[in-house]
Each structure stands twice: as C-alpha cells, then as structure tokens.
C-alpha cells in the first residue's frame, strides 16, 4: 500500500483527448494484439509507433487493421466495426464473426480499450446503456469486448457533463461486464484497479489528495509493481505473446 | 446444391412465419439483391436474424417497414438511421431479442455445429443474462446460451465454384459461413462463378456441403475483381 502523496502529478493541466490517446498508445507494449473500441479509443491508433508492431483487431473479422481509407482507397468490402472504410496492412488476416469473437473471448487479445459511462472501483463497467426508460436496447459487441481481452482499459473523461464523477463505488447504469476493467485513463488521472482498490498512478492538473476528496472510491497511491509505474519505459516492454 | 438464374427464383421457397438469417455487417456482405427479392416475394410473419435492424429505407429496413417481420434477433438495433425499426418497436408491432454480438455469432455457429448449448462468460452479471442459467467453472462465471437455427439463410459470398464451395472478400465474410451452416436451406448470392477445380481448395471458406442454392449476380462496381 502506498500513500496518495506518492502519486506524481505529471502534467500541470488536465489532458485533452489527444493527449489521453497518446498516453494510452505509449502504454501498449510492442507486439501486442489490441482492439480499440468505437469512438474516442479509435484515436489511440494515431499514436501507435509503427516500429512496435502492434496488431489491431476489429471484431467484424480482421486482424492487422490499417488506417481509415479515403477516396479511391475505399473498398465497400473492407470496413471496421464502426463501419468505417479502412485499409489493410502487410500481414492482415480475415475471419468470420464467430472466429473473431472466439479470438476475443478466448483471451488471445492482449488489450481492449473502451469508452465508458461509469467504472466502479471493483472494475465493473457500464458503457452500453444509460437505462433511460423507453430506450431501445442495443449492445453490439460491448459485452464481449469488456470481458474478452487479457486487460481491459477504459478511456473517459473523469466527470460527466454535469460534473458527476464517472469513477464510482458502484455503477448505477446497467452493467456491461463484471470486474473487467484494470486501468482507467482520464483527463485528470490514470487509475489502476486491483482487488477492489483504486490506485492513482499519476495525475494531471490536480493532486491525488484532491481527487480523494472528490471521488467516492477507496483511493490509494501507485501500485508498487514494476513496469506499470510510469509511461516512459512501458512502450518498449516485450508483449505477452 | 443448385444454381438458379435469378434472385427471384432463389428466394421462391421462403415460407410465411419462417426464421430467416440475413448476412452482412454494414454494406459488407449484405445480400442486397436477395433481400430485395424477398421483399417482392411476399413472405410475412418472419423472424429475422441479423446484426442490426435495418438502415435507411431499403433492404431489411424496408422489409420491416412493410410489416413483414414479426421478430428480430440482433445485437444492435438502434442506429441513427434505423427509423423504420424504431417506429415498429415503439408501436409494439415488432418483437426484439437483443443478443451480445459474440453470443449471437456463437449461437449461430453452435446451431450449425450441432452443439446443444454452451456456457459463455459474455453478459454474465448484466441484464441481458437475467433469468438465464449460470455456472461457475474454474472460478469463472458463465451464462448458458442456446443455439440459434434458421429455416433459411440469405448471405453473400464473392466466388462460388460449380459445387458451391465459397470464398469471401475481406470483411464481407462476417456472418456468411456460420449462417450458411445454421440454416436448413442456405441461399447465397455470389459475384463470380468458377468451374470446379478452378478454386484453390485451400482457399475455400465455406465448403459446398453447407450451401443449397446459389445465384450469380455479378457486380461491376465492386473493387478487387482480381482478388
């Protein structure tokens, strides 16, 4: 257990979306197989170092997904899970939907990065439904993505538009997955979730003690494990596969 | 397995109140001509299995708008342009079963593979697993899910040879192989036909044993004619 006062404040300002995406990208190990969720997590791909050989999975049935395709490069048979036209990379493979989700559910992907409405301190994720009365339920691959990869990272703003923290003791929104999130990247801090405790790895534009006053979660200082403490060396560690 | 010469002929046997799987994810792999032929054919009271619930005013959206779909089984019905489904759903005129996408795919696969049911971790502890049997196996919680069969499947592949072996193009493969296997009668529209022996046996993604009816509808506009 480490004190909150040991959490480094690594930026004077809160991170914008691009800086969050860059930070996530820097933490993805070389050689990893990764699924980036639709929306904000997709930005992470812009900051992946091509030298690190990270392979992107898109759940409609492709490994080795390249960047978005434009103009004459658009092929209607080549789209990602967000139905955006994309390009191949050398080494691309295609497979049917059941294989694609088996690959995910079977724990073969190293990291999945998702957006969230709420994350609870025990790792519960809510990102598919606000539970609003009369809303038409639509889940897509969210529940499969949440629990499938070896590690599930969330990228989100720490607070909703009305200022309410989205990192909570227990989710009020309908759950997507139980205890599945291991790390949360926000504009104000990076949190690591372990054994029901939230460890603040680093903060941006705020001190960890102030976060502790704002958030209704059990907050502690950084996890004392090698390789997760800061971002400077994480990008060059060897992948798990 | 037999070849027919028109989409109209390919869907002629689809009966009222049957379950129809329709392949495609977005436009990729969507059997557009077969769906249009089904609209003209008139079968009604259908249960449709698809990833979505129709987009815009054409294809599956039109089939729904015409009141021909009694129930839809899908993972993601609500989209910016799913207005025909939304209207029918809010009016209580269509039944909806939402299934997590991977469970949907695995249920379809299980039907074709003769699996009686399976335990999956996806959805455990969520409202989509409410009322379902669960089990803890080696410390992991699972939900029991049952196979999803269909009377008919309408899918799209890239090439068929004379015996119905199929290849697909890129992400258009999506639900094609598993829906063909999970249906009593699978109907496939392809963009090219080649002679038996002219398809690399190693490249076959759906062996012809799963295929009942093929119609060749060449499309001039599709890229990658050389692949």
Short mmCIF file of C-alpha atoms in Angstrom, two decimals, chain A:
data_model
loop_
_atom_site.label_atom_id
_atom_site.label_comp_id
_atom_site.label_asym_id
_atom_site.label_seq_id
_atom_site.Cartn_x
_atom_site.Cartn_y
_atom_site.Cartn_z
CA UNK A 1 0.00 0.00 0.00
CA UNK A 2 1.37 3.40 -0.90
CA UNK A 3 0.24 6.83 0.19
CA UNK A 4 -1.60 9.18 -2.12
CA UNK A 5 1.14 11.72 -1.56
CA UNK A 6 3.50 9.49 -3.55
CA UNK A 7 1.37 9.81 -6.70
CA UNK A 8 3.25 12.01 -9.17
CA UNK A 9 1.50 14.95 -10.79
CA UNK A 10 2.96 14.55 -14.27
CA UNK A 11 1.17 17.42 -16.00
CA UNK A 12 0.19 20.90 -14.86
CA UNK A 13 -3.02 20.75 -16.83
CA UNK A 14 -5.81 18.24 -17.41
CA UNK A 15 -5.20 16.16 -20.53
CA UNK A 16 -7.15 16.78 -23.71
CA UNK A 17 -8.43 13.87 -25.79
CA UNK A 18 -5.36 13.75 -27.99
CA UNK A 19 -3.01 13.66 -25.02
CA UNK A 20 -5.07 10.85 -23.46
CA UNK A 21 -4.87 8.89 -26.70
CA UNK A 22 -1.11 9.41 -26.85
CA UNK A 23 -0.71 8.23 -23.27
CA UNK A 24 -2.68 5.03 -23.89
CA UNK A 25 -0.67 4.38 -27.05
CA UNK A 26 2.60 4.76 -25.14
CA UNK A 27 1.44 2.16 -22.61
CA UNK A 28 0.63 -0.50 -25.21
CA UNK A 29 3.52 -2.98 -25.30
CA UNK A 30 5.35 -3.73 -28.53
CA UNK A 31 3.89 -6.72 -30.34
CA UNK A 32 0.53 -6.55 -28.57
CA UNK A 33 -2.78 -7.57 -30.16
CA UNK A 34 -5.25 -4.81 -29.42
CA UNK A 35 -8.90 -3.94 -30.02
CA UNK A 36 -9.77 -0.24 -29.92
CA UNK A 37 -13.43 0.50 -29.25
CA UNK A 38 -15.54 2.75 -31.41
CA UNK A 39 -15.24 6.50 -30.76
CA UNK A 40 -12.58 8.03 -28.55
CA UNK A 41 -10.43 4.86 -28.22
CA UNK A 42 -10.00 4.81 -32.00
CA UNK A 43 -7.77 7.88 -31.66
CA UNK A 44 -5.14 5.71 -29.92
CA UNK A 45 -4.19 4.22 -33.29
CA UNK A 46 -2.90 7.63 -34.42
CA UNK A 47 -0.18 7.49 -31.77
CA UNK A 48 0.99 3.87 -32.05
CA UNK A 49 4.63 3.66 -33.09
CA UNK A 50 4.76 1.57 -36.30
CA UNK A 51 8.11 0.22 -35.11
CA UNK A 52 6.40 -1.52 -32.19
CA UNK A 53 4.42 -3.91 -34.36
CA UNK A 54 1.09 -3.57 -32.54
CA UNK A 55 -1.63 -5.54 -34.38
CA UNK A 56 -5.15 -4.10 -34.36
CA UNK A 57 -8.20 -6.36 -34.24
CA UNK A 58 -11.61 -5.25 -35.41
CA UNK A 59 -14.40 -7.54 -34.30
CA UNK A 60 -16.23 -7.73 -37.60
CA UNK A 61 -13.44 -10.05 -38.68
CA UNK A 62 -9.97 -8.68 -39.27
CA UNK A 63 -6.52 -8.65 -37.70
CA UNK A 64 -3.97 -6.16 -38.95
CA UNK A 65 -6.37 -3.30 -39.47
CA UNK A 66 -4.75 -0.25 -41.03
CA UNK A 67 -5.79 3.40 -41.05
CA UNK A 68 -9.05 4.82 -42.35
CA UNK A 69 -9.38 4.65 -46.13
CA UNK A 70 -10.23 7.72 -48.17
CA UNK A 71 -11.33 8.42 -51.75
CA UNK A 72 -10.04 5.85 -54.22
CA UNK A 73 -8.81 3.59 -51.41
CA UNK A 74 -12.34 2.97 -50.15
CA UNK A 75 -13.48 -0.64 -50.63
CA UNK A 76 -17.07 -1.38 -49.54
CA UNK A 77 -15.99 -4.88 -48.50
CA UNK A 78 -13.32 -3.55 -46.14
CA UNK A 79 -14.73 -1.79 -43.09
CA UNK A 80 -14.12 -1.80 -39.36
CA UNK A 81 -16.53 -2.46 -36.50
CA UNK A 82 -17.62 1.18 -36.66
CA UNK A 83 -18.48 0.56 -40.34
CA UNK A 84 -15.75 2.99 -41.38
CA UNK A 85 -13.74 2.06 -44.51
CA UNK A 86 -10.21 1.05 -43.53
CA UNK A 87 -7.07 -0.26 -45.20
CA UNK A 88 -5.12 -3.48 -44.89
CA UNK A 89 -1.61 -3.72 -43.53
CA UNK A 90 1.00 -6.29 -44.55
CA UNK A 91 0.08 -9.44 -42.63
CA UNK A 92 -3.66 -8.80 -42.46
CA UNK A 93 -5.95 -11.78 -41.95
CA UNK A 94 -9.73 -12.13 -42.27
CA UNK A 95 -12.09 -14.50 -40.44
CA UNK A 96 -15.79 -14.90 -39.81
CA UNK A 97 -17.70 -13.38 -36.92
CA UNK A 98 -17.71 -16.45 -34.66
CA UNK A 99 -13.94 -16.83 -35.03
CA UNK A 100 -13.46 -13.15 -34.38
CA UNK A 101 -15.35 -13.25 -31.10
CA UNK A 102 -13.80 -16.59 -30.14
CA UNK A 103 -10.43 -14.89 -30.55
CA UNK A 104 -11.56 -12.20 -28.16
CA UNK A 105 -13.46 -14.34 -25.66
CA UNK A 106 -10.65 -16.87 -25.64
CA UNK A 107 -8.23 -14.34 -24.18
CA UNK A 108 -5.97 -14.10 -27.21
CA UNK A 109 -6.11 -10.32 -27.42
CA UNK A 110 -3.78 -8.52 -25.02
CA UNK A 111 -5.64 -5.26 -24.57
CA UNK A 112 -9.04 -3.82 -25.32
CA UNK A 113 -9.59 -0.06 -24.96
CA UNK A 114 -13.17 1.10 -24.42
CA UNK A 115 -15.16 4.19 -23.57
CA UNK A 116 -17.44 4.19 -20.52
CA UNK A 117 -20.40 5.85 -18.85
CA UNK A 118 -19.19 4.60 -15.48
CA UNK A 119 -16.48 2.41 -13.99
CA UNK A 120 -16.78 1.06 -10.44
CA UNK A 121 -13.84 0.60 -8.11
CA UNK A 122 -14.13 -3.20 -8.40
CA UNK A 123 -13.72 -2.96 -12.19
CA UNK A 124 -17.40 -3.18 -13.15
CA UNK A 125 -18.02 -1.44 -16.46
CA UNK A 126 -21.15 0.35 -17.67
CA UNK A 127 -20.92 1.56 -21.25
CA UNK A 128 -23.82 0.18 -23.28
CA UNK A 129 -26.99 1.66 -21.84
CA UNK A 130 -27.96 4.58 -19.65
CA UNK A 131 -31.03 2.62 -18.63
CA UNK A 132 -33.26 5.50 -19.68
CA UNK A 133 -36.93 4.47 -19.77
CA UNK A 134 -38.14 3.73 -23.28
CA UNK A 135 -34.67 3.49 -24.75
CA UNK A 136 -34.26 0.76 -27.34
CA UNK A 137 -31.63 -1.65 -26.04
CA UNK A 138 -28.60 -2.09 -28.31
CA UNK A 139 -25.43 -3.77 -27.12
CA UNK A 140 -23.40 -4.76 -30.17
CA UNK A 141 -20.04 -6.21 -29.17
CA UNK A 142 -19.67 -4.19 -25.96
CA UNK A 143 -20.18 -7.09 -23.56
CA UNK A 144 -17.82 -9.37 -25.47
CA UNK A 145 -15.16 -6.66 -25.66
CA UNK A 146 -15.45 -5.88 -21.96
CA UNK A 147 -14.56 -9.36 -20.74
CA UNK A 148 -12.56 -10.90 -23.55
CA UNK A 149 -9.08 -9.41 -23.64
CA UNK A 150 -6.35 -10.10 -21.10
CA UNK A 151 -6.65 -6.48 -19.97
CA UNK A 152 -9.49 -4.01 -20.45
CA UNK A 153 -8.57 -0.33 -20.39
CA UNK A 154 -11.12 2.45 -20.25
CA UNK A 155 -10.65 5.94 -21.69
CA UNK A 156 -13.09 8.54 -20.48
CA UNK A 157 -13.43 11.98 -19.00
CA UNK A 158 -13.38 11.68 -15.24
CA UNK A 159 -16.56 13.69 -14.90
CA UNK A 160 -19.80 13.65 -16.87
CA UNK A 161 -21.14 16.87 -18.40
CA UNK A 162 -22.90 17.81 -15.16
CA UNK A 163 -19.67 17.32 -13.22
CA UNK A 164 -20.58 13.98 -11.62
CA UNK A 165 -17.59 11.64 -11.31
CA UNK A 166 -17.77 8.60 -13.57
CA UNK A 167 -15.39 6.56 -11.44
CA UNK A 168 -17.75 5.35 -8.73
CA UNK A 169 -18.18 2.99 -5.81
CA UNK A 170 -20.93 1.10 -7.64
CA UNK A 171 -22.37 1.65 -11.13
CA UNK A 172 -25.96 2.93 -11.36
CA UNK A 173 -26.10 2.34 -15.10
CA UNK A 174 -26.74 -1.18 -16.44
CA UNK A 175 -23.54 -3.22 -16.40
CA UNK A 176 -21.63 -4.27 -19.49
CA UNK A 177 -19.23 -6.54 -17.62
CA UNK A 178 -18.37 -7.51 -14.06
CA UNK A 179 -14.95 -6.71 -12.58
CA UNK A 180 -13.36 -6.48 -16.01
CA UNK A 181 -11.60 -3.09 -16.06
CA UNK A 182 -7.97 -2.98 -14.93
CA UNK A 183 -6.96 0.56 -15.85
CA UNK A 184 -8.78 3.85 -16.42
CA UNK A 185 -7.31 6.75 -18.38
CA UNK A 186 -8.99 10.06 -17.72
CA UNK A 187 -8.27 13.73 -18.30
CA UNK A 188 -7.40 14.11 -14.60
CA UNK A 189 -5.53 10.91 -13.72
CA UNK A 190 -4.64 7.35 -14.61
CA UNK A 191 -6.15 4.80 -12.24
CA UNK A 192 -5.21 1.16 -11.79
CA UNK A 193 -7.86 -1.13 -10.36
CA UNK A 194 -6.76 -4.09 -8.27
CA UNK A 195 -8.58 -6.11 -5.63
CA UNK A 196 -11.35 -3.57 -5.21
CA UNK A 197 -8.93 -0.70 -4.62
CA UNK A 198 -8.23 2.21 -6.94
CA UNK A 199 -4.57 3.17 -7.25
CA UNK A 200 -3.76 6.59 -8.67
CA UNK A 201 -0.77 6.13 -10.98
CA UNK A 202 -0.37 9.77 -11.96
CA UNK A 203 -2.44 12.92 -12.05
CA UNK A 204 -2.84 15.83 -14.48
CA UNK A 205 -3.61 19.32 -13.25
CA UNK A 206 -4.85 18.11 -9.88
CA UNK A 207 -3.33 16.44 -6.82
CA UNK A 208 -4.28 12.94 -5.76
CA UNK A 209 -5.42 14.19 -2.37
CA UNK A 210 -7.93 16.49 -4.07
CA UNK A 211 -9.18 13.58 -6.16
CA UNK A 212 -9.64 11.58 -2.98
CA UNK A 213 -11.92 14.29 -1.61
CA UNK A 214 -13.95 14.39 -4.85
CA UNK A 215 -14.35 10.69 -5.60
CA UNK A 216 -16.40 8.22 -3.58
CA UNK A 217 -13.94 5.36 -4.04
CA UNK A 218 -11.18 3.77 -1.99
CA UNK A 219 -8.16 5.60 -3.34
CA UNK A 220 -4.51 4.75 -2.78
CA UNK A 221 -1.16 5.73 -4.22
CA UNK A 222 0.51 3.99 -7.16
CA UNK A 223 0.60 0.22 -7.42
CA UNK A 224 4.04 -0.88 -6.39
CA UNK A 225 4.70 -3.16 -9.35
CA UNK A 226 7.44 -2.95 -11.91
CA UNK A 227 6.54 -1.87 -15.41
CA UNK A 228 3.29 -0.19 -14.51
CA UNK A 229 4.65 2.74 -12.58
CA UNK A 230 5.19 5.19 -15.40
CA UNK A 231 4.82 5.52 -19.10
CA UNK A 232 8.44 6.13 -20.04
CA UNK A 233 9.50 2.53 -20.32
CA UNK A 234 6.20 0.76 -20.88
CA UNK A 235 6.15 1.31 -24.61
CA UNK A 236 9.26 -0.74 -25.11
CA UNK A 237 8.49 -3.74 -22.94
CA UNK A 238 8.03 -7.03 -24.71
CA UNK A 239 4.47 -8.11 -25.43
CA UNK A 240 2.95 -11.03 -23.62
CA UNK A 241 2.59 -13.00 -26.82
#
